[in-house]
């Protein structure tokens, strides 16, 4: 077999469908975030980033940066290996304690990313609990889907945010052990799960509740504990999974829950056992970010204000966007080639960087531009973005594409 020929053919097919992923080369600037330098063959240019998951700009916060620098000076740049081999660094334990407190749980466990925390935890629970069935929301993230697939246990897909469908399917499972896996904020449409109603049916059927709060931690609740904290429901949830790589501005993932649950995943989860641990400096920076957001609501308030301003400006300009109660503003294009074309035009002509969201991240026919305003996007940034979109929207070809 000519392997490279096979690879090239598959890549050419992706390009012809408009689903090939092009990466813009960016260099973030802590003094100017959300501005960044875009490296091109013709040199560098300043652009405004509109699709960062560093939702609150905490990756640029002076206290977070200082904590990471101090920890590097103290402990070096790497963890030295897995926590089993190289030892659990003190900073790891301090961070896990901070996370357990954030969600009101007995314990927490760190992973190298949110993807790995979902994949490992669902894969381990599904593989190790006898006769278990995992009921997964149809809109769940790829990391959850892959974890369940890896478990090779029985799975049931319930209609997105449809509590009645979940209730029926839980009832059909009978007395078997059951895990209900869902998210709080769904990152592509920005919709929020009916968490209280989901927990009602979980408790009715004796099912374990597993919530992914990666797009909500830091963002919602009086201390940044997510939508479950904002609604006063965290104590009813068996397992809360989150990330350090979005609103907390660092990298890594985690789970929180009972001490027995976290120890079980620590002891049986291959994605934890055999992976090099997070660098202590990352753990120190993340702990500083979490502790800050537990006390400060300034970042959350500023971010909500800019989201509201962007939505209002889009409405005034007649640019349709998906309505939701979250911080995510999806502008639907519904065509992969045009979605890529608009993204490139915004970058080249207006210095606006927003990555097109195409298949397989979203279903075909639902391609979009996904805007995530931060508290550091200015009113002038919003006006420039909406002005650029308005000019593009006025073109007949684009109007037909999004009709």
Short mmCIF file of C-alpha atoms in Angstrom, two decimals:
data_model
loop_
_atom_site.label_atom_id
_atom_site.label_comp_id
_atom_site.label_asym_id
_atom_site.label_seq_id
_atom_site.Cartn_x
_atom_site.Cartn_y
_atom_site.Cartn_z
CA UNK A 1 0.00 0.00 0.00
CA UNK A 2 1.20 3.51 -0.82
CA UNK A 3 0.43 5.08 2.52
CA UNK A 4 1.21 8.69 1.60
CA UNK A 5 -1.01 8.42 -1.47
CA UNK A 6 -3.85 7.23 0.77
CA UNK A 7 -3.24 10.09 3.22
CA UNK A 8 -3.11 12.70 0.45
CA UNK A 9 -6.33 11.44 -1.14
CA UNK A 10 -8.16 11.63 2.19
CA UNK A 11 -6.85 15.14 2.79
CA UNK A 12 -7.82 16.26 -0.72
CA UNK A 13 -11.33 15.00 -0.08
CA UNK A 14 -11.51 17.01 3.15
CA UNK A 15 -10.40 20.12 1.26
CA UNK A 16 -12.95 19.63 -1.51
CA UNK A 17 -15.73 19.34 1.09
CA UNK A 18 -14.58 22.51 2.85
CA UNK A 19 -13.81 20.59 6.05
CA UNK A 20 -10.00 20.72 6.01
CA UNK A 21 -8.66 22.54 9.06
CA UNK A 22 -6.28 25.42 8.44
CA UNK A 23 -4.47 26.80 11.46
CA UNK A 24 -3.68 30.48 11.78
CA UNK A 25 -0.27 31.08 13.34
CA UNK A 26 -0.91 33.38 16.29
CA UNK A 27 1.23 34.81 19.07
CA UNK A 28 -0.73 36.05 22.05
CA UNK A 29 0.35 39.28 23.72
CA UNK A 30 -0.32 39.54 27.46
CA UNK A 31 -0.28 43.34 27.28
CA UNK A 32 -2.88 43.52 24.50
CA UNK A 33 -5.17 40.47 24.88
CA UNK A 34 -7.48 39.76 23.00
CA UNK A 35 -5.09 41.13 20.41
CA UNK A 36 -2.50 38.77 18.96
CA UNK A 37 0.19 38.78 16.31
CA UNK A 38 -0.73 36.79 13.21
CA UNK A 39 2.40 35.43 11.52
CA UNK A 40 2.06 35.26 7.72
CA UNK A 41 4.52 34.80 4.83
CA UNK A 42 4.41 38.59 4.47
CA UNK A 43 5.26 39.29 8.11
CA UNK A 44 3.33 39.90 11.32
CA UNK A 45 0.07 41.78 11.74
CA UNK A 46 -2.13 42.52 14.73
CA UNK A 47 -5.50 40.78 14.86
CA UNK A 48 -8.34 40.62 17.39
CA UNK A 49 -9.13 37.10 18.57
CA UNK A 50 -12.88 36.41 18.83
CA UNK A 51 -12.93 32.66 19.42
CA UNK A 52 -10.64 32.06 22.37
CA UNK A 53 -11.79 29.77 25.16
CA UNK A 54 -9.69 31.86 27.56
CA UNK A 55 -13.10 33.34 28.29
CA UNK A 56 -12.11 35.72 31.08
CA UNK A 57 -8.55 36.51 30.04
CA UNK A 58 -7.17 34.71 33.10
CA UNK A 59 -4.33 33.30 31.00
CA UNK A 60 -3.02 36.87 30.96
CA UNK A 61 -3.76 37.77 34.58
CA UNK A 62 -0.68 39.10 36.44
CA UNK A 63 -1.33 36.97 39.54
CA UNK A 64 -1.62 33.79 37.47
CA UNK A 65 1.52 34.56 35.50
CA UNK A 66 3.44 35.37 38.69
CA UNK A 67 2.34 32.09 40.30
CA UNK A 68 3.57 30.09 37.34
CA UNK A 69 6.92 31.90 37.27
CA UNK A 70 7.43 31.36 41.01
CA UNK A 71 6.65 27.65 40.70
CA UNK A 72 9.04 27.24 37.75
CA UNK A 73 11.82 28.83 39.79
CA UNK A 74 10.93 26.57 42.71
CA UNK A 75 10.16 23.23 41.01
CA UNK A 76 11.34 23.44 37.41
CA UNK A 77 9.39 23.09 34.18
CA UNK A 78 8.11 19.51 34.22
CA UNK A 79 6.56 16.97 36.55
CA UNK A 80 9.22 14.34 35.81
CA UNK A 81 6.77 11.58 34.93
CA UNK A 82 3.54 10.02 36.12
CA UNK A 83 2.34 10.71 39.63
CA UNK A 84 2.82 7.04 40.44
CA UNK A 85 6.48 7.01 39.34
CA UNK A 86 7.72 10.51 40.07
CA UNK A 87 5.55 11.24 43.07
CA UNK A 88 2.58 13.52 43.52
CA UNK A 89 3.84 17.06 43.66
CA UNK A 90 2.62 19.22 46.52
CA UNK A 91 1.15 21.67 44.00
CA UNK A 92 -1.04 18.90 42.56
CA UNK A 93 -2.56 18.18 45.95
CA UNK A 94 -3.12 21.86 46.69
CA UNK A 95 -4.92 22.25 43.36
CA UNK A 96 -7.07 19.16 43.91
CA UNK A 97 -8.08 20.52 47.31
CA UNK A 98 -8.98 23.87 45.70
CA UNK A 99 -11.11 22.12 43.08
CA UNK A 100 -12.91 19.91 45.58
CA UNK A 101 -13.76 23.02 47.58
CA UNK A 102 -14.93 24.85 44.44
CA UNK A 103 -17.57 22.19 43.77
CA UNK A 104 -18.34 21.26 47.37
CA UNK A 105 -17.03 17.71 46.95
CA UNK A 106 -14.87 15.44 49.08
CA UNK A 107 -12.10 15.01 46.52
CA UNK A 108 -10.79 15.89 43.06
CA UNK A 109 -8.43 14.27 40.56
CA UNK A 110 -6.26 16.03 37.96
CA UNK A 111 -5.74 15.03 34.33
CA UNK A 112 -3.67 16.45 31.50
CA UNK A 113 -6.74 17.83 29.68
CA UNK A 114 -10.52 17.95 29.85
CA UNK A 115 -10.62 15.50 26.96
CA UNK A 116 -8.53 13.01 28.91
CA UNK A 117 -10.57 13.45 32.10
CA UNK A 118 -13.81 12.61 30.25
CA UNK A 119 -12.29 9.81 28.20
CA UNK A 120 -10.59 8.18 31.17
CA UNK A 121 -13.40 8.54 33.68
CA UNK A 122 -16.28 7.39 31.50
CA UNK A 123 -14.12 4.67 29.99
CA UNK A 124 -13.12 3.38 33.42
CA UNK A 125 -16.61 3.55 34.95
CA UNK A 126 -18.14 1.84 31.92
CA UNK A 127 -15.52 -0.91 31.84
CA UNK A 128 -15.30 -1.65 35.56
CA UNK A 129 -18.88 -1.39 36.90
CA UNK A 130 -20.59 -4.73 36.21
CA UNK A 131 -23.56 -4.61 33.81
CA UNK A 132 -23.56 -0.80 33.76
CA UNK A 133 -25.33 1.20 31.05
CA UNK A 134 -24.32 4.78 30.25
CA UNK A 135 -27.05 7.11 29.01
CA UNK A 136 -25.44 9.89 26.97
CA UNK A 137 -27.03 13.13 25.78
CA UNK A 138 -27.08 13.27 21.97
CA UNK A 139 -25.16 16.56 22.06
CA UNK A 140 -22.26 15.36 24.21
CA UNK A 141 -18.65 16.23 23.40
CA UNK A 142 -16.40 13.87 21.45
CA UNK A 143 -14.36 13.16 24.59
CA UNK A 144 -17.43 11.74 26.33
CA UNK A 145 -18.44 9.75 23.27
CA UNK A 146 -14.94 8.28 22.94
CA UNK A 147 -14.81 7.40 26.64
CA UNK A 148 -18.08 5.50 26.42
CA UNK A 149 -16.95 3.76 23.23
CA UNK A 150 -13.69 2.77 24.89
CA UNK A 151 -15.60 1.27 27.83
CA UNK A 152 -17.38 -1.20 25.53
CA UNK A 153 -20.36 -1.17 27.89
CA UNK A 154 -23.98 -0.81 26.89
CA UNK A 155 -24.90 2.74 25.96
CA UNK A 156 -28.16 4.55 25.29
CA UNK A 157 -28.39 7.91 23.52
CA UNK A 158 -31.15 10.20 24.73
CA UNK A 159 -32.47 13.15 22.74
CA UNK A 160 -30.64 16.38 23.46
CA UNK A 161 -31.89 18.02 26.66
CA UNK A 162 -35.09 15.92 26.43
CA UNK A 163 -35.84 14.93 30.02
CA UNK A 164 -38.95 12.95 29.10
CA UNK A 165 -36.91 10.82 26.70
CA UNK A 166 -34.26 10.30 29.39
CA UNK A 167 -36.94 9.25 31.86
CA UNK A 168 -38.36 6.66 29.44
CA UNK A 169 -34.95 5.24 28.63
CA UNK A 170 -33.87 5.05 32.25
CA UNK A 171 -37.06 3.15 33.06
CA UNK A 172 -36.34 0.70 30.23
CA UNK A 173 -32.93 -0.09 31.79
CA UNK A 174 -34.59 -1.63 34.83
CA UNK A 175 -32.47 -2.31 37.91
CA UNK A 176 -29.09 -2.24 36.14
CA UNK A 177 -26.45 0.27 37.30
CA UNK A 178 -26.98 3.46 35.29
CA UNK A 179 -24.86 6.56 34.60
CA UNK A 180 -26.35 9.67 33.00
CA UNK A 181 -23.73 11.76 31.21
CA UNK A 182 -24.49 15.29 30.03
CA UNK A 183 -23.06 18.81 29.84
CA UNK A 184 -24.13 22.06 31.45
CA UNK A 185 -23.23 24.47 28.62
CA UNK A 186 -23.06 22.94 25.15
CA UNK A 187 -20.24 24.74 23.42
CA UNK A 188 -21.45 24.84 19.83
CA UNK A 189 -25.07 26.04 20.25
CA UNK A 190 -24.45 27.62 23.66
CA UNK A 191 -27.61 26.09 25.14
CA UNK A 192 -27.81 25.09 28.79
CA UNK A 193 -29.10 21.76 30.07
CA UNK A 194 -32.22 21.56 32.29
CA UNK A 195 -30.03 20.31 35.11
CA UNK A 196 -32.61 20.21 37.90
CA UNK A 197 -35.05 18.16 35.83
CA UNK A 198 -32.27 15.77 34.74
CA UNK A 199 -31.25 15.25 38.35
CA UNK A 200 -34.87 14.57 39.31
CA UNK A 201 -35.07 11.63 36.89
CA UNK A 202 -31.59 10.41 37.83
CA UNK A 203 -32.64 10.25 41.48
CA UNK A 204 -35.97 8.67 40.56
CA UNK A 205 -34.17 5.80 38.81
CA UNK A 206 -31.12 5.55 41.09
CA UNK A 207 -28.71 6.65 38.35
CA UNK A 208 -25.30 8.24 38.85
CA UNK A 209 -25.22 11.81 37.50
CA UNK A 210 -22.14 12.87 35.50
CA UNK A 211 -21.96 16.49 34.34
CA UNK A 212 -19.34 18.10 32.10
CA UNK A 213 -18.97 21.75 33.20
CA UNK A 214 -15.93 22.61 31.07
CA UNK A 215 -17.55 25.61 29.38
CA UNK A 216 -19.08 26.83 32.64
CA UNK A 217 -16.46 26.59 35.39
CA UNK A 218 -15.14 30.01 36.28
CA UNK A 219 -17.99 31.56 34.31
CA UNK A 220 -21.12 30.90 36.37
CA UNK A 221 -21.97 30.83 40.05
CA UNK A 222 -20.90 33.20 42.83
CA UNK A 223 -17.49 31.49 43.06
CA UNK A 224 -17.16 30.22 39.49
CA UNK A 225 -18.31 26.68 40.26
CA UNK A 226 -20.35 26.49 37.07
CA UNK A 227 -24.04 26.36 36.24
CA UNK A 228 -24.58 23.68 38.89
CA UNK A 229 -23.33 26.12 41.54
CA UNK A 230 -25.32 29.02 40.12
CA UNK A 231 -28.51 26.94 40.37
CA UNK A 232 -27.63 25.52 43.80
CA UNK A 233 -27.52 21.96 42.46
CA UNK A 234 -23.88 20.89 42.83
CA UNK A 235 -24.57 18.88 45.97
CA UNK A 236 -27.01 16.67 44.04
CA UNK A 237 -24.51 15.74 41.32
CA UNK A 238 -22.35 12.66 41.79
CA UNK A 239 -19.49 13.66 39.50
CA UNK A 240 -18.59 17.12 38.20
CA UNK A 241 -15.96 17.23 35.46
CA UNK A 242 -14.20 20.40 34.40
CA UNK A 243 -11.19 21.96 32.75
CA UNK A 244 -8.38 24.31 33.65
CA UNK A 245 -7.86 25.28 30.02
CA UNK A 246 -10.77 27.63 29.40
CA UNK A 247 -12.02 30.23 31.89
CA UNK A 248 -9.17 29.43 34.31
CA UNK A 249 -6.65 30.24 31.58
CA UNK A 250 -4.24 27.31 32.03
CA UNK A 251 -4.31 23.68 30.85
CA UNK A 252 -5.57 20.40 32.29
CA UNK A 253 -8.77 18.64 33.28
CA UNK A 254 -10.25 17.23 36.44
CA UNK A 255 -13.10 15.40 38.10
CA UNK A 256 -14.63 16.00 41.52
CA UNK A 257 -16.84 13.74 43.60
CA UNK A 258 -16.69 11.43 46.58
CA UNK A 259 -13.33 10.30 47.90
CA UNK A 260 -14.11 6.71 46.90
CA UNK A 261 -15.07 7.71 43.35
CA UNK A 262 -11.92 9.77 42.75
CA UNK A 263 -9.70 7.10 44.28
CA UNK A 264 -11.37 4.47 42.08
CA UNK A 265 -10.52 6.41 38.92
CA UNK A 266 -7.02 7.14 40.26
CA UNK A 267 -6.47 3.42 40.83
CA UNK A 268 -8.02 1.99 37.65
CA UNK A 269 -8.00 4.76 35.02
CA UNK A 270 -5.20 4.17 32.49
CA UNK A 271 -5.47 7.74 31.22
CA UNK A 272 -4.42 8.88 34.68
CA UNK A 273 -2.01 6.13 35.69
CA UNK A 274 0.21 6.07 32.60
CA UNK A 275 0.34 9.77 31.66
CA UNK A 276 2.98 12.29 32.70
CA UNK A 277 1.46 14.61 35.27
CA UNK A 278 0.78 18.30 34.79
CA UNK A 279 3.85 20.45 35.48
CA UNK A 280 3.74 21.82 39.05
CA UNK A 281 3.92 25.35 37.62
CA UNK A 282 0.68 24.78 35.71
CA UNK A 283 -0.98 23.48 38.88
CA UNK A 284 0.20 26.51 40.85
CA UNK A 285 -1.06 28.93 38.19
CA UNK A 286 -4.43 27.15 37.95
CA UNK A 287 -4.89 27.18 41.71
CA UNK A 288 -4.18 30.91 41.77
CA UNK A 289 -6.71 31.51 38.98
CA UNK A 290 -9.41 29.45 40.71
CA UNK A 291 -8.81 31.12 44.07
CA UNK A 292 -9.01 34.55 42.44
CA UNK A 293 -12.29 33.80 40.65
CA UNK A 294 -13.80 32.42 43.86
CA UNK A 295 -13.44 35.92 45.32
CA UNK A 296 -13.74 38.18 42.27
CA UNK A 297 -16.89 38.64 40.17
CA UNK A 298 -15.42 41.53 38.15
CA UNK A 299 -14.32 39.29 35.28
CA UNK A 300 -17.65 37.46 35.06
CA UNK A 301 -19.63 40.70 35.17
CA UNK A 302 -17.47 42.29 32.48
CA UNK A 303 -17.78 39.27 30.25
CA UNK A 304 -21.58 39.16 30.57
CA UNK A 305 -21.79 42.85 29.72
CA UNK A 306 -19.78 42.42 26.52
CA UNK A 307 -21.81 39.37 25.47
CA UNK A 308 -25.01 41.39 25.87
CA UNK A 309 -23.54 44.28 23.87
CA UNK A 310 -22.48 41.99 21.03
CA UNK A 311 -25.89 40.32 20.86
CA UNK A 312 -27.65 43.68 20.83
CA UNK A 313 -25.37 45.00 18.09
CA UNK A 314 -25.92 41.89 15.96
CA UNK A 315 -29.66 42.23 16.39
CA UNK A 316 -29.56 45.89 15.39
CA UNK A 317 -27.53 45.02 12.30
CA UNK A 318 -29.95 42.22 11.37
CA UNK A 319 -27.32 39.48 11.66
CA UNK A 320 -28.97 36.27 12.91
CA UNK A 321 -27.38 34.39 15.78
CA UNK A 322 -28.55 31.48 17.89
CA UNK A 323 -30.40 32.63 20.98
CA UNK A 324 -29.20 31.05 24.22
CA UNK A 325 -28.57 31.91 27.87
CA UNK A 326 -24.81 31.41 27.76
CA UNK A 327 -21.72 33.38 26.77
CA UNK A 328 -21.40 31.66 23.37
CA UNK A 329 -22.65 33.57 20.31
CA UNK A 330 -22.98 31.33 17.22
CA UNK A 331 -23.59 33.05 13.87
CA UNK A 332 -24.90 30.42 11.49
CA UNK A 333 -23.48 30.15 7.95
CA UNK A 334 -24.68 26.61 7.10
CA UNK A 335 -22.11 25.98 4.37
CA UNK A 336 -18.54 24.79 5.01
CA UNK A 337 -16.90 26.48 2.01
CA UNK A 338 -18.56 29.82 2.67
CA UNK A 339 -17.86 29.53 6.38
CA UNK A 340 -14.15 29.15 5.64
CA UNK A 341 -14.30 31.95 3.05
CA UNK A 342 -15.92 34.40 5.46
CA UNK A 343 -13.43 33.52 8.19
CA UNK A 344 -10.50 34.15 5.86
CA UNK A 345 -12.00 37.41 4.60
CA UNK A 346 -12.52 38.70 8.14
CA UNK A 347 -8.91 37.89 8.97
CA UNK A 348 -7.36 39.27 5.77
CA UNK A 349 -9.46 42.39 5.37
CA UNK A 350 -10.47 43.34 8.91
CA UNK A 351 -7.90 41.80 11.24
CA UNK A 352 -10.63 39.71 12.92
CA UNK A 353 -9.77 36.13 13.80
CA UNK A 354 -12.65 33.70 14.24
CA UNK A 355 -12.19 30.04 13.36
CA UNK A 356 -14.92 28.44 11.21
CA UNK A 357 -16.72 25.57 12.92
CA UNK A 358 -17.36 22.85 10.37
CA UNK A 359 -18.07 19.10 10.29
CA UNK A 360 -17.34 16.89 12.22
CA UNK A 361 -17.36 19.36 15.12
CA UNK A 362 -20.93 20.24 14.13
CA UNK A 363 -23.35 18.38 11.84
CA UNK A 364 -23.18 19.13 8.13
CA UNK A 365 -25.45 22.03 7.24
CA UNK A 366 -24.95 23.74 10.61
CA UNK A 367 -21.55 25.34 9.96
CA UNK A 368 -21.02 28.52 11.90
CA UNK A 369 -18.77 31.23 13.26
CA UNK A 370 -18.61 30.98 17.05
CA UNK A 371 -17.90 34.23 18.88
CA UNK A 372 -16.84 34.29 22.54
CA UNK A 373 -16.57 37.86 23.86
CA UNK A 374 -14.31 38.40 26.85
CA UNK A 375 -14.30 41.22 29.40
CA UNK A 376 -11.26 42.57 27.57
CA UNK A 377 -13.02 43.02 24.24
CA UNK A 378 -13.77 46.73 24.07
CA UNK A 379 -16.89 48.43 22.74
CA UNK A 380 -14.75 49.52 19.79
CA UNK A 381 -13.83 45.88 19.12
CA UNK A 382 -17.52 44.97 19.07
CA UNK A 383 -18.37 47.85 16.73
CA UNK A 384 -15.55 46.83 14.36
CA UNK A 385 -16.68 43.19 14.32
CA UNK A 386 -20.34 43.96 13.70
CA UNK A 387 -19.42 46.53 11.05
CA UNK A 388 -17.32 43.96 9.22
CA UNK A 389 -20.06 41.33 9.41
CA UNK A 390 -22.62 43.86 8.22
CA UNK A 391 -20.59 44.63 5.13
CA UNK A 392 -20.27 40.94 4.36
CA UNK A 393 -23.93 40.28 5.10
CA UNK A 394 -24.91 42.92 2.59
CA UNK A 395 -23.38 41.00 -0.25
CA UNK A 396 -25.95 39.06 -2.23
CA UNK A 397 -23.98 35.80 -2.33
CA UNK A 398 -23.63 35.70 1.42
CA UNK A 399 -27.27 36.63 1.96
CA UNK A 400 -28.31 33.66 -0.17
CA UNK A 401 -25.86 31.37 1.63
CA UNK A 402 -27.36 32.04 5.07
CA UNK A 403 -31.01 32.38 4.03
#
